[in-house]
PDB file of C-alpha atoms and ligand atoms in Angstrom:
ATOM      1  CA  MET A   1     -37.384 -73.387 -87.594  1.00 55.00           C
ATOM      2  CA  THR A   2     -36.723 -72.557 -83.980  1.00 65.00           C
ATOM      3  CA  GLU A   3     -35.864 -75.115 -81.346  1.00 69.00           C
ATOM      4  CA  ALA A   4     -39.378 -74.862 -79.952  1.00 82.00           C
ATOM      5  CA  GLN A   5     -40.853 -75.642 -83.368  1.00 87.00           C
ATOM      6  CA  SER A   6     -38.694 -78.692 -83.970  1.00 93.00           C
ATOM      7  CA  ALA A   7     -39.517 -80.037 -80.510  1.00 95.00           C
ATOM      8  CA  LEU A   8     -43.211 -79.446 -81.139  1.00 94.00           C
ATOM      9  CA  LEU A   9     -43.082 -81.258 -84.450  1.00 95.00           C
ATOM     10  CA  LEU A  10     -41.283 -84.248 -82.912  1.00 97.00           C
ATOM     11  CA  ARG A  11     -43.717 -84.388 -79.965  1.00 96.00           C
ATOM     12  CA  LYS A  12     -46.572 -84.390 -82.413  1.00 95.00           C
ATOM     13  CA  GLN A  13     -45.085 -87.333 -84.309  1.00 96.00           C
ATOM     14  CA  LEU A  14     -44.415 -89.222 -81.096  1.00 96.00           C
ATOM     15  CA  ALA A  15     -48.025 -88.779 -79.989  1.00 96.00           C
ATOM     16  CA  GLU A  16     -49.304 -89.897 -83.377  1.00 94.00           C
ATOM     17  CA  LEU A  17     -47.089 -92.985 -83.424  1.00 95.00           C
ATOM     18  CA  LYS A  18     -48.277 -93.913 -79.927  1.00 94.00           C
ATOM     19  CA  LYS A  19     -51.883 -93.545 -81.024  1.00 95.00           C
ATOM     20  CA  ASN A  20     -51.505 -95.271 -84.397  1.00 94.00           C
ATOM     21  CA  PRO A  21     -48.472 -97.554 -84.218  1.00 92.00           C
ATOM     22  CA  SER A  22     -46.940 -98.400 -87.560  1.00 90.00           C
ATOM     23  CA  GLU A  23     -46.388-101.867 -88.823  1.00 89.00           C
ATOM     24  CA  GLY A  24     -42.763-102.765 -89.019  1.00 94.00           C
ATOM     25  CA  PHE A  25     -41.335-100.689 -86.194  1.00 96.00           C
ATOM     26  CA  SER A  26     -42.045 -99.174 -82.804  1.00 96.00           C
ATOM     27  CA  ALA A  27     -40.696 -95.847 -81.613  1.00 96.00           C
ATOM     28  CA  GLY A  28     -40.100 -94.018 -78.357  1.00 96.00           C
ATOM     29  CA  LEU A  29     -37.615 -91.720 -76.688  1.00 97.00           C
ATOM     30  CA  ILE A  30     -34.281 -92.867 -75.288  1.00 96.00           C
ATOM     31  CA  ASP A  31     -34.769 -90.457 -72.397  1.00 96.00           C
ATOM     32  CA  ASP A  32     -38.234 -89.016 -71.749  1.00 94.00           C
ATOM     33  CA  ASN A  33     -36.705 -85.590 -71.193  1.00 94.00           C
ATOM     34  CA  ASP A  34     -35.007 -85.389 -74.574  1.00 96.00           C
ATOM     35  CA  ILE A  35     -37.351 -85.202 -77.551  1.00 97.00           C
ATOM     36  CA  TYR A  36     -34.397 -85.112 -79.981  1.00 97.00           C
ATOM     37  CA  LYS A  37     -33.161 -88.659 -79.255  1.00 98.00           C
ATOM     38  CA  TRP A  38     -35.365 -91.528 -80.294  1.00 98.00           C
ATOM     39  CA  GLU A  39     -35.100 -95.271 -79.987  1.00 97.00           C
ATOM     40  CA  VAL A  40     -36.761 -97.399 -82.621  1.00 97.00           C
ATOM     41  CA  LEU A  41     -37.183-101.147 -82.767  1.00 96.00           C
ATOM     42  CA  ILE A  42     -37.268-102.327 -86.353  1.00 97.00           C
ATOM     43  CA  ILE A  43     -38.889-105.631 -87.139  1.00 96.00           C
ATOM     44  CA  GLY A  44     -36.957-107.548 -89.792  1.00 96.00           C
ATOM     45  CA  PRO A  45     -39.129-107.378 -92.926  1.00 96.00           C
ATOM     46  CA  PRO A  46     -40.943-110.628 -93.818  1.00 95.00           C
ATOM     47  CA  ASP A  47     -39.560-112.704 -96.705  1.00 95.00           C
ATOM     48  CA  THR A  48     -36.066-111.309 -96.236  1.00 96.00           C
ATOM     49  CA  LEU A  49     -33.051-112.730 -94.446  1.00 97.00           C
ATOM     50  CA  TYR A  50     -33.776-110.238 -91.646  1.00 97.00           C
ATOM     51  CA  GLU A  51     -37.195-111.747 -90.917  1.00 96.00           C
ATOM     52  CA  GLY A  52     -37.661-112.522 -87.243  1.00 95.00           C
ATOM     53  CA  GLY A  53     -35.094-109.965 -86.092  1.00 96.00           C
ATOM     54  CA  PHE A  54     -35.803-107.051 -83.729  1.00 96.00           C
ATOM     55  CA  PHE A  55     -33.190-104.437 -84.452  1.00 97.00           C
ATOM     56  CA  LYS A  56     -32.695-101.525 -82.135  1.00 97.00           C
ATOM     57  CA  ALA A  57     -31.610 -98.200 -83.637  1.00 97.00           C
ATOM     58  CA  HIS A  58     -31.246 -94.617 -82.448  1.00 98.00           C
ATOM     59  CA  LEU A  59     -32.321 -91.470 -84.268  1.00 98.00           C
ATOM     60  CA  TYR A  60     -30.569 -88.226 -83.370  1.00 97.00           C
ATOM     61  CA  PHE A  61     -32.437 -85.138 -84.525  1.00 97.00           C
ATOM     62  CA  PRO A  62     -30.725 -81.783 -84.958  1.00 96.00           C
ATOM     63  CA  ARG A  63     -32.346 -78.663 -83.489  1.00 94.00           C
ATOM     64  CA  GLU A  64     -32.967 -77.537 -87.081  1.00 92.00           C
ATOM     65  CA  TYR A  65     -35.178 -80.520 -87.853  1.00 95.00           C
ATOM     66  CA  PRO A  66     -37.057 -80.719 -90.249  1.00 95.00           C
ATOM     67  CA  LEU A  67     -34.729 -78.505 -92.259  1.00 93.00           C
ATOM     68  CA  ARG A  68     -31.895 -80.895 -91.564  1.00 94.00           C
ATOM     69  CA  PRO A  69     -32.053 -84.695 -91.359  1.00 95.00           C
ATOM     70  CA  PRO A  70     -31.488 -86.836 -88.268  1.00 97.00           C
ATOM     71  CA  LYS A  71     -28.677 -89.340 -88.003  1.00 97.00           C
ATOM     72  CA  LEU A  72     -29.617 -92.983 -87.719  1.00 97.00           C
ATOM     73  CA  LYS A  73     -27.480 -95.572 -85.997  1.00 97.00           C
ATOM     74  CA  PHE A  74     -28.205 -99.225 -85.410  1.00 97.00           C
ATOM     75  CA  ILE A  75     -27.422-100.240 -81.842  1.00 96.00           C
ATOM     76  CA  SER A  76     -28.047-103.921 -82.527  1.00 96.00           C
ATOM     77  CA  ASP A  77     -25.405-105.680 -84.596  1.00 96.00           C
ATOM     78  CA  ILE A  78     -26.643-105.906 -88.146  1.00 97.00           C
ATOM     79  CA  TRP A  79     -24.894-107.120 -91.274  1.00 97.00           C
ATOM     80  CA  HIS A  80     -25.997-105.118 -94.308  1.00 97.00           C
ATOM     81  CA  PRO A  81     -24.244-103.474 -97.289  1.00 96.00           C
ATOM     82  CA  ASN A  82     -25.641-100.013 -96.469  1.00 96.00           C
ATOM     83  CA  ILE A  83     -24.988-100.051 -92.732  1.00 97.00           C
ATOM     84  CA  GLU A  84     -21.499 -99.373 -91.484  1.00 96.00           C
ATOM     85  CA  LYS A  85     -19.937-101.817 -89.077  1.00 95.00           C
ATOM     86  CA  ASN A  86     -20.423 -99.239 -86.299  1.00 96.00           C
ATOM     87  CA  GLY A  87     -24.159 -99.098 -87.085  1.00 97.00           C
ATOM     88  CA  ASP A  88     -24.313 -95.808 -89.000  1.00 96.00           C
ATOM     89  CA  VAL A  89     -26.900 -95.962 -91.750  1.00 95.00           C
ATOM     90  CA  CYS A  90     -26.073 -94.604 -95.176  1.00 87.00           C
ATOM     91  CA  ILE A  91     -29.143 -93.793 -97.156  1.00 90.00           C
ATOM     92  CA  SER A  92     -29.465 -90.819 -99.407  1.00 88.00           C
ATOM     93  CA  ILE A  93     -32.686 -89.493 -97.874  1.00 91.00           C
ATOM     94  CA  LEU A  94     -30.671 -88.809 -94.715  1.00 93.00           C
ATOM     95  CA  HIS A  95     -28.143 -86.723 -96.637  1.00 88.00           C
ATOM     96  CA  GLU A  96     -28.025 -83.001 -95.966  1.00 84.00           C
ATOM     97  CA  PRO A  97     -30.119 -80.967 -98.360  1.00 79.00           C
ATOM     98  CA  GLY A  98     -28.483 -78.689-100.813  1.00 68.00           C
ATOM     99  CA  ASP A  99     -28.450 -77.892-104.448  1.00 57.00           C
ATOM    100  CA  ASP A 100     -26.234 -80.533-105.863  1.00 52.00           C
ATOM    101  CA  LYS A 101     -25.027 -78.804-108.981  1.00 48.00           C
ATOM    102  CA  TYR A 102     -22.953 -81.795-109.912  1.00 43.00           C
ATOM    103  CA  GLY A 103     -26.033 -83.918-110.239  1.00 51.00           C
ATOM    104  CA  TYR A 104     -24.923 -87.012-108.354  1.00 53.00           C
ATOM    105  CA  GLU A 105     -28.156 -87.209-106.469  1.00 57.00           C
ATOM    106  CA  LYS A 106     -31.512 -85.899-107.440  1.00 63.00           C
ATOM    107  CA  ALA A 107     -33.046 -83.584-104.860  1.00 60.00           C
ATOM    108  CA  SER A 108     -35.845 -86.094-104.546  1.00 62.00           C
ATOM    109  CA  GLU A 109     -33.426 -88.719-103.245  1.00 78.00           C
ATOM    110  CA  ARG A 110     -32.047 -86.427-100.586  1.00 85.00           C
ATOM    111  CA  TRP A 111     -33.440 -85.137 -97.344  1.00 92.00           C
ATOM    112  CA  LEU A 112     -36.740 -83.243 -97.553  1.00 92.00           C
ATOM    113  CA  PRO A 113     -38.398 -81.381 -94.683  1.00 93.00           C
ATOM    114  CA  ILE A 114     -41.531 -83.462 -95.105  1.00 93.00           C
ATOM    115  CA  HIS A 115     -39.811 -86.625 -93.886  1.00 95.00           C
ATOM    116  CA  THR A 116     -41.027 -87.946 -90.571  1.00 96.00           C
ATOM    117  CA  VAL A 117     -39.885 -90.770 -88.319  1.00 97.00           C
ATOM    118  CA  GLU A 118     -42.398 -92.925 -90.132  1.00 96.00           C
ATOM    119  CA  THR A 119     -41.209 -92.146 -93.675  1.00 95.00           C
ATOM    120  CA  ILE A 120     -37.587 -92.574 -92.602  1.00 96.00           C
ATOM    121  CA  MET A 121     -38.388 -95.989 -91.138  1.00 96.00           C
ATOM    122  CA  ILE A 122     -40.231 -96.990 -94.305  1.00 95.00           C
ATOM    123  CA  SER A 123     -37.063 -96.199 -96.272  1.00 94.00           C
ATOM    124  CA  VAL A 124     -34.902 -98.126 -93.834  1.00 96.00           C
ATOM    125  CA  ILE A 125     -37.169-101.163 -93.967  1.00 96.00           C
ATOM    126  CA  SER A 126     -37.097-101.089 -97.752  1.00 94.00           C
ATOM    127  CA  MET A 127     -33.307-100.760 -97.606  1.00 95.00           C
ATOM    128  CA  LEU A 128     -33.177-103.928 -95.474  1.00 95.00           C
ATOM    129  CA  ALA A 129     -35.263-105.748 -98.045  1.00 94.00           C
ATOM    130  CA  ASP A 130     -33.406-104.334-100.988  1.00 93.00           C
ATOM    131  CA  PRO A 131     -29.770-103.299-100.429  1.00 93.00           C
ATOM    132  CA  ASN A 132     -28.033-100.931-102.799  1.00 87.00           C
ATOM    133  CA  ASP A 133     -24.565-102.240-103.530  1.00 78.00           C
ATOM    134  CA  GLU A 134     -23.486 -99.361-105.759  1.00 80.00           C
ATOM    135  CA  SER A 135     -22.151 -97.332-102.865  1.00 79.00           C
ATOM    136  CA  PRO A 136     -21.837 -99.663 -99.928  1.00 89.00           C
ATOM    137  CA  ALA A 137     -21.121 -98.468 -96.401  1.00 94.00           C
ATOM    138  CA  ASN A 138     -19.926-101.935 -95.419  1.00 95.00           C
ATOM    139  CA  VAL A 139     -17.751-103.074 -98.306  1.00 94.00           C
ATOM    140  CA  ASP A 140     -17.216-106.599 -96.949  1.00 95.00           C
ATOM    141  CA  SER A 141     -20.907-107.106 -96.541  1.00 95.00           C
ATOM    142  CA  ALA A 142     -21.594-105.815-100.058  1.00 95.00           C
ATOM    143  CA  LYS A 143     -19.012-108.195-101.498  1.00 95.00           C
ATOM    144  CA  GLU A 144     -20.562-111.162 -99.697  1.00 96.00           C
ATOM    145  CA  TRP A 145     -24.041-110.047-100.710  1.00 95.00           C
ATOM    146  CA  ARG A 146     -22.943-110.093-104.355  1.00 95.00           C
ATOM    147  CA  GLU A 147     -20.716-113.129-104.370  1.00 96.00           C
ATOM    148  CA  ASP A 148     -21.804-115.411-101.560  1.00 96.00           C
ATOM    149  CA  TYR A 149     -25.389-114.520-100.777  1.00 96.00           C
ATOM    150  CA  ASN A 150     -26.474-117.986 -99.665  1.00 96.00           C
ATOM    151  CA  GLY A 151     -23.229-118.682 -97.849  1.00 96.00           C
ATOM    152  CA  GLU A 152     -21.300-116.222 -95.770  1.00 96.00           C
ATOM    153  CA  PHE A 153     -23.763-113.304 -96.187  1.00 97.00           C
ATOM    154  CA  LYS A 154     -26.749-115.366 -95.075  1.00 97.00           C
ATOM    155  CA  ARG A 155     -24.795-116.834 -92.154  1.00 97.00           C
ATOM    156  CA  LYS A 156     -23.789-113.408 -90.807  1.00 97.00           C
ATOM    157  CA  VAL A 157     -27.286-111.956 -91.209  1.00 97.00           C
ATOM    158  CA  GLN A 158     -28.828-114.932 -89.438  1.00 97.00           C
ATOM    159  CA  MET A 159     -26.340-114.519 -86.631  1.00 96.00           C
ATOM    160  CA  SER A 160     -27.411-110.894 -86.198  1.00 96.00           C
ATOM    161  CA  VAL A 161     -31.088-111.914 -86.308  1.00 97.00           C
ATOM    162  CA  ARG A 162     -30.555-114.473 -83.538  1.00 96.00           C
ATOM    163  CA  LYS A 163     -28.547-112.063 -81.437  1.00 96.00           C
ATOM    164  CA  SER A 164     -31.217-109.358 -81.825  1.00 95.00           C
ATOM    165  CA  GLN A 165     -33.892-111.802 -80.673  1.00 93.00           C
ATOM    166  CA  GLU A 166     -31.946-112.685 -77.546  1.00 92.00           C
ATOM    167  CA  GLU A 167     -31.362-109.015 -76.758  1.00 88.00           C
ATOM    168  CA  ALA A 168     -34.980-108.054 -77.394  1.00 79.00           C
ATOM    169  CA  TRP A 169     -36.187-110.347 -74.606  1.00 72.00           C
ATOM    170  CA  ASP A 170     -33.651-109.176 -72.082  1.00 68.00           C
TER     171      ASP A 170
ATOM    172  CA  MET B   1     -30.545 -95.304-101.825  1.00 47.00           C
ATOM    173  CA  GLY B   2     -26.932 -95.501-100.637  1.00 47.00           C
ATOM    174  CA  ASN B   3     -24.538 -93.049-102.182  1.00 49.00           C
ATOM    175  CA  CYS B   4     -22.656 -92.450 -98.980  1.00 62.00           C
ATOM    176  CA  LEU B   5     -19.318 -92.296-100.707  1.00 49.00           C
ATOM    177  CA  GLN B   6     -20.486 -89.284-102.683  1.00 41.00           C
ATOM    178  CA  THR B   7     -21.741 -87.039 -99.957  1.00 37.00           C
ATOM    179  CA  SER B   8     -18.394 -85.847 -98.702  1.00 36.00           C
ATOM    180  CA  THR B   9     -17.771 -84.199-102.047  1.00 35.00           C
ATOM    181  CA  SER B  10     -21.250 -83.119-103.009  1.00 35.00           C
ATOM    182  CA  ASP B  11     -22.154 -81.670 -99.639  1.00 37.00           C
ATOM    183  CA  ASP B  12     -19.262 -79.337 -99.154  1.00 36.00           C
ATOM    184  CA  ILE B  13     -20.645 -76.914-101.689  1.00 36.00           C
ATOM    185  CA  ASN B  14     -23.644 -76.360 -99.493  1.00 41.00           C
ATOM    186  CA  LEU B  15     -23.159 -72.789 -98.461  1.00 40.00           C
ATOM    187  CA  LEU B  16     -25.596 -72.949 -95.609  1.00 42.00           C
ATOM    188  CA  ARG B  17     -23.853 -75.396 -93.393  1.00 40.00           C
ATOM    189  CA  ASP B  18     -23.967 -74.230 -89.820  1.00 40.00           C
ATOM    190  CA  SER B  19     -21.363 -74.350 -87.117  1.00 39.00           C
ATOM    191  CA  GLU B  20     -22.190 -77.929 -86.213  1.00 40.00           C
ATOM    192  CA  SER B  21     -20.993 -79.228 -89.530  1.00 41.00           C
ATOM    193  CA  SER B  22     -18.396 -76.589 -90.198  1.00 40.00           C
ATOM    194  CA  ASN B  23     -15.594 -79.093 -90.725  1.00 42.00           C
ATOM    195  CA  THR B  24     -15.969 -78.492 -94.428  1.00 41.00           C
ATOM    196  CA  ARG B  25     -15.699 -74.732 -94.121  1.00 41.00           C
ATOM    197  CA  ASP B  26     -12.146 -74.526 -95.301  1.00 45.00           C
ATOM    198  CA  THR B  27     -13.107 -75.823 -98.704  1.00 42.00           C
ATOM    199  CA  SER B  28     -10.764 -74.458-101.282  1.00 45.00           C
ATOM    200  CA  PRO B  29     -12.354 -71.864-103.557  1.00 44.00           C
ATOM    201  CA  GLU B  30     -11.877 -73.977-106.679  1.00 44.00           C
ATOM    202  CA  GLN B  31     -14.448 -76.438-105.395  1.00 45.00           C
ATOM    203  CA  LEU B  32     -17.161 -73.827-105.221  1.00 46.00           C
ATOM    204  CA  ASP B  33     -19.374 -73.065-108.114  1.00 48.00           C
ATOM    205  CA  PRO B  34     -18.067 -70.462-110.492  1.00 48.00           C
ATOM    206  CA  PRO B  35     -19.742 -67.122-109.830  1.00 45.00           C
ATOM    207  CA  PRO B  36     -22.583 -66.389-112.180  1.00 45.00           C
ATOM    208  CA  PRO B  37     -21.928 -63.799-114.876  1.00 45.00           C
ATOM    209  CA  TYR B  38     -24.108 -61.062-113.386  1.00 41.00           C
ATOM    210  CA  GLN B  39     -22.298 -61.188-110.104  1.00 38.00           C
ATOM    211  CA  GLU B  40     -21.391 -57.493-109.977  1.00 38.00           C
ATOM    212  CA  ALA B  41     -24.963 -56.275-110.085  1.00 40.00           C
ATOM    213  CA  VAL B  42     -26.148 -58.186-107.054  1.00 40.00           C
ATOM    214  CA  ARG B  43     -23.180 -57.913-104.715  1.00 40.00           C
ATOM    215  CA  PRO B  44     -24.741 -57.735-101.276  1.00 41.00           C
ATOM    216  CA  THR B  45     -24.023 -54.950 -98.844  1.00 41.00           C
ATOM    217  CA  VAL B  46     -25.458 -56.768 -95.843  1.00 39.00           C
ATOM    218  CA  PRO B  47     -22.678 -57.283 -93.327  1.00 43.00           C
ATOM    219  CA  VAL B  48     -24.227 -60.131 -91.347  1.00 47.00           C
ATOM    220  CA  TYR B  49     -26.043 -63.109 -92.709  1.00 50.00           C
ATOM    221  CA  HIS B  50     -28.612 -65.175 -90.812  1.00 45.00           C
ATOM    222  CA  THR B  51     -28.572 -68.632 -92.312  1.00 48.00           C
ATOM    223  CA  ALA B  52     -31.295 -69.682 -89.921  1.00 40.00           C
ATOM    224  CA  PRO B  53     -33.031 -68.094 -86.947  1.00 40.00           C
ATOM    225  CA  ASN B  54     -30.419 -69.421 -84.567  1.00 41.00           C
ATOM    226  CA  VAL B  55     -27.397 -69.361 -86.861  1.00 47.00           C
ATOM    227  CA  THR B  56     -25.654 -66.128 -87.649  1.00 54.00           C
ATOM    228  CA  ARG B  57     -22.516 -65.992 -89.646  1.00 62.00           C
ATOM    229  CA  PRO B  58     -20.633 -62.766 -90.180  1.00 66.00           C
ATOM    230  CA  ALA B  59     -20.259 -61.926 -93.829  1.00 62.00           C
ATOM    231  CA  THR B  60     -16.501 -61.910 -93.370  1.00 67.00           C
ATOM    232  CA  GLN B  61     -16.602 -65.673 -92.980  1.00 77.00           C
ATOM    233  CA  LEU B  62     -18.386 -66.160 -96.281  1.00 80.00           C
ATOM    234  CA  THR B  63     -16.555 -66.257 -99.542  1.00 83.00           C
ATOM    235  CA  GLU B  64     -17.562 -63.746-102.162  1.00 84.00           C
ATOM    236  CA  GLU B  65     -19.231 -66.489-104.196  1.00 83.00           C
ATOM    237  CA  GLU B  66     -21.244 -67.536-101.179  1.00 83.00           C
ATOM    238  CA  GLN B  67     -22.362 -63.979-100.524  1.00 84.00           C
ATOM    239  CA  VAL B  68     -23.436 -63.576-104.122  1.00 86.00           C
ATOM    240  CA  ARG B  69     -25.323 -66.839-104.142  1.00 84.00           C
ATOM    241  CA  ILE B  70     -27.065 -66.015-100.889  1.00 87.00           C
ATOM    242  CA  ALA B  71     -28.093 -62.601-102.166  1.00 88.00           C
ATOM    243  CA  GLN B  72     -29.394 -64.114-105.386  1.00 86.00           C
ATOM    244  CA  ARG B  73     -31.283 -66.771-103.515  1.00 88.00           C
ATOM    245  CA  ILE B  74     -32.883 -64.231-101.193  1.00 90.00           C
ATOM    246  CA  GLY B  75     -33.855 -62.195-104.242  1.00 88.00           C
ATOM    247  CA  LEU B  76     -35.449 -65.199-105.922  1.00 88.00           C
ATOM    248  CA  ILE B  77     -37.355 -66.178-102.794  1.00 91.00           C
ATOM    249  CA  GLN B  78     -38.673 -62.622-102.480  1.00 89.00           C
ATOM    250  CA  HIS B  79     -40.040 -62.975-106.008  1.00 88.00           C
ATOM    251  CA  LEU B  80     -42.323 -65.818-104.981  1.00 92.00           C
ATOM    252  CA  PRO B  81     -45.809 -64.610-104.148  1.00 92.00           C
ATOM    253  CA  THR B  82     -47.029 -64.545-100.563  1.00 93.00           C
ATOM    254  CA  GLY B  83     -50.473 -64.123 -99.157  1.00 92.00           C
ATOM    255  CA  ILE B  84     -52.619 -64.445 -96.100  1.00 93.00           C
ATOM    256  CA  TYR B  85     -54.344 -67.783 -95.634  1.00 91.00           C
ATOM    257  CA  ASP B  86     -58.006 -67.278 -96.417  1.00 85.00           C
ATOM    258  CA  GLY B  87     -59.366 -70.661 -95.399  1.00 81.00           C
ATOM    259  CA  SER B  88     -59.332 -72.177 -98.882  1.00 76.00           C
ATOM    260  CA  LYS B  89     -59.888 -75.900 -98.881  1.00 69.00           C
ATOM    261  CA  LYS B  90     -57.150 -76.815-101.304  1.00 72.00           C
ATOM    262  CA  ASN B  91     -54.151 -76.429 -99.029  1.00 72.00           C
ATOM    263  CA  ARG B  92     -54.998 -77.093 -95.435  1.00 87.00           C
ATOM    264  CA  GLU B  93     -51.791 -78.142 -93.825  1.00 91.00           C
ATOM    265  CA  CYS B  94     -48.235 -76.916 -94.015  1.00 94.00           C
ATOM    266  CA  VAL B  95     -46.408 -80.193 -94.539  1.00 93.00           C
ATOM    267  CA  ILE B  96     -43.193 -78.803 -93.069  1.00 94.00           C
ATOM    268  CA  CYS B  97     -44.493 -78.033 -89.575  1.00 93.00           C
ATOM    269  CA  MET B  98     -47.489 -80.380 -89.902  1.00 91.00           C
ATOM    270  CA  TYR B  99     -49.893 -77.749 -88.635  1.00 91.00           C
ATOM    271  CA  GLU B 100     -53.095 -76.701 -90.323  1.00 91.00           C
ATOM    272  CA  PHE B 101     -53.113 -73.204 -91.694  1.00 93.00           C
ATOM    273  CA  GLN B 102     -55.029 -70.723 -89.586  1.00 91.00           C
ATOM    274  CA  TYR B 103     -56.837 -67.684 -90.913  1.00 90.00           C
ATOM    275  CA  GLY B 104     -54.310 -64.910 -91.083  1.00 91.00           C
ATOM    276  CA  ASP B 105     -51.162 -67.052 -91.400  1.00 93.00           C
ATOM    277  CA  THR B 106     -48.652 -65.668 -93.875  1.00 95.00           C
ATOM    278  CA  VAL B 107     -48.144 -68.247 -96.586  1.00 95.00           C
ATOM    279  CA  ARG B 108     -45.933 -68.492 -99.641  1.00 95.00           C
ATOM    280  CA  PHE B 109     -47.066 -69.944-102.952  1.00 93.00           C
ATOM    281  CA  LEU B 110     -44.539 -71.865-105.020  1.00 93.00           C
ATOM    282  CA  PRO B 111     -44.801 -72.001-108.825  1.00 91.00           C
ATOM    283  CA  CYS B 112     -46.013 -75.621-108.555  1.00 90.00           C
ATOM    284  CA  MET B 113     -48.966 -74.286-106.501  1.00 88.00           C
ATOM    285  CA  HIS B 114     -47.844 -75.893-103.256  1.00 93.00           C
ATOM    286  CA  THR B 115     -48.314 -73.612-100.262  1.00 93.00           C
ATOM    287  CA  TYR B 116     -46.396 -73.364 -96.996  1.00 95.00           C
ATOM    288  CA  HIS B 117     -45.999 -70.990 -94.081  1.00 95.00           C
ATOM    289  CA  THR B 118     -43.618 -68.297 -95.242  1.00 95.00           C
ATOM    290  CA  HIS B 119     -41.312 -68.842 -92.274  1.00 92.00           C
ATOM    291  CA  CYS B 120     -41.330 -72.612 -92.808  1.00 94.00           C
ATOM    292  CA  ILE B 121     -40.572 -72.635 -96.532  1.00 95.00           C
ATOM    293  CA  ASP B 122     -38.133 -69.704 -96.660  1.00 94.00           C
ATOM    294  CA  ASP B 123     -35.655 -71.435 -94.368  1.00 91.00           C
ATOM    295  CA  TRP B 124     -35.890 -74.553 -96.503  1.00 93.00           C
ATOM    296  CA  LEU B 125     -35.472 -72.694 -99.800  1.00 93.00           C
ATOM    297  CA  MET B 126     -32.242 -71.207 -98.498  1.00 90.00           C
ATOM    298  CA  ARG B 127     -30.949 -74.770 -98.159  1.00 88.00           C
ATOM    299  CA  SER B 128     -32.458 -76.351-101.230  1.00 88.00           C
ATOM    300  CA  PHE B 129     -34.341 -74.571-103.963  1.00 89.00           C
ATOM    301  CA  THR B 130     -36.905 -77.313-104.479  1.00 90.00           C
ATOM    302  CA  CYS B 131     -40.505 -77.803-103.446  1.00 93.00           C
ATOM    303  CA  PRO B 132     -40.545 -80.342-100.583  1.00 93.00           C
ATOM    304  CA  SER B 133     -43.811 -81.844-101.775  1.00 91.00           C
ATOM    305  CA  CYS B 134     -43.264 -82.379-105.478  1.00 89.00           C
ATOM    306  CA  MET B 135     -39.467 -81.860-105.670  1.00 86.00           C
ATOM    307  CA  GLU B 136     -39.924 -79.416-108.510  1.00 85.00           C
ATOM    308  CA  PRO B 137     -36.868 -77.151-108.741  1.00 85.00           C
ATOM    309  CA  VAL B 138     -38.184 -73.688-107.968  1.00 86.00           C
ATOM    310  CA  ASP B 139     -35.706 -71.770-110.104  1.00 77.00           C
ATOM    311  CA  ALA B 140     -36.557 -73.731-113.258  1.00 68.00           C
ATOM    312  CA  ALA B 141     -40.226 -73.013-112.697  1.00 62.00           C
ATOM    313  CA  LEU B 142     -39.470 -69.348-112.066  1.00 64.00           C
ATOM    314  CA  LEU B 143     -37.561 -69.039-115.315  1.00 61.00           C
ATOM    315  CA  THR B 144     -40.437 -70.597-117.218  1.00 59.00           C
ATOM    316  CA  THR B 145     -42.778 -68.075-115.611  1.00 57.00           C
ATOM    317  CA  TYR B 146     -40.554 -65.201-116.690  1.00 54.00           C
ATOM    318  CA  GLU B 147     -40.364 -66.493-120.247  1.00 53.00           C
ATOM    319  CA  THR B 148     -44.095 -66.858-120.648  1.00 53.00           C
ATOM    320  CA  ASN B 149     -44.718 -63.355-119.289  1.00 48.00           C
TER     321      ASN B 149
HETATM  322 ZN1  LIG C   1     -45.507 -74.428 -91.481  1.00 69.79          ZN
HETATM  323 ZN1  LIG C   2     -44.607 -78.426-105.293  1.00 69.79          ZN
END
């Protein structure tokens, strides 16, 4: 995949998302001159603690996209077991491809070149609704999620929801 | 879904990492897969290896195991049938580049019957030997094909 091809593929997705916006998120470029850096606004999924939030995140695509995955980083503060405190998102579909001979992850759970901004966002939204605490990126958050869901965990998530709402209307 | 604590160990066996992520290059040899038994027969003579159109790594920077695995992988990919797109209705779009096939495009057929542009799928197969659409491991399917023949 040459640089021109990856840029073409991303431009195509951007045009399609502008024409047919997806439910659950909106997407655009951080800088109109750089097709490899996207800004997405993720709407907190209904019936979850994140409902009502508008979370900003950045996607950084490598020149080898779609052979290699982008990196995803939340810019808005968000409290979640699978999101590091600095915003980096840890989901297996964003893991580099490769033949994992040790069998920790099935190939199907890893990056595939058919993933688009839309399918990545669908995975992220489902991660918000349904955290995986087996391999947390934010250990404190995972502990609270397990042990104090309606207390400390809920309080911190609601704080991030409120903060994201204030920032969204800036 | 998560599994982030595992990647640092499982990813460093990926022999196709490019310069951007080369911080795992100095992996000790013990962590690499043991060379397959028929290693001698397929030892490559190619001095330079192109991991991707814009990534070239001199063979001297690859371990012997990596060279052997690359040569084997190239050999396996070459075994997969190719053809010229003839306008058949079954496969219209290459899901990697998201473009519709045009008459005359060179396409590769995987054992699972999924079809892609040769240049789109070959780069992917060097990274992961699975069909992007159905996740079927290509080598397993190839072996089955050999056995039934
Ligand atoms: Zn293609
Ligand atoms: Zn397939």
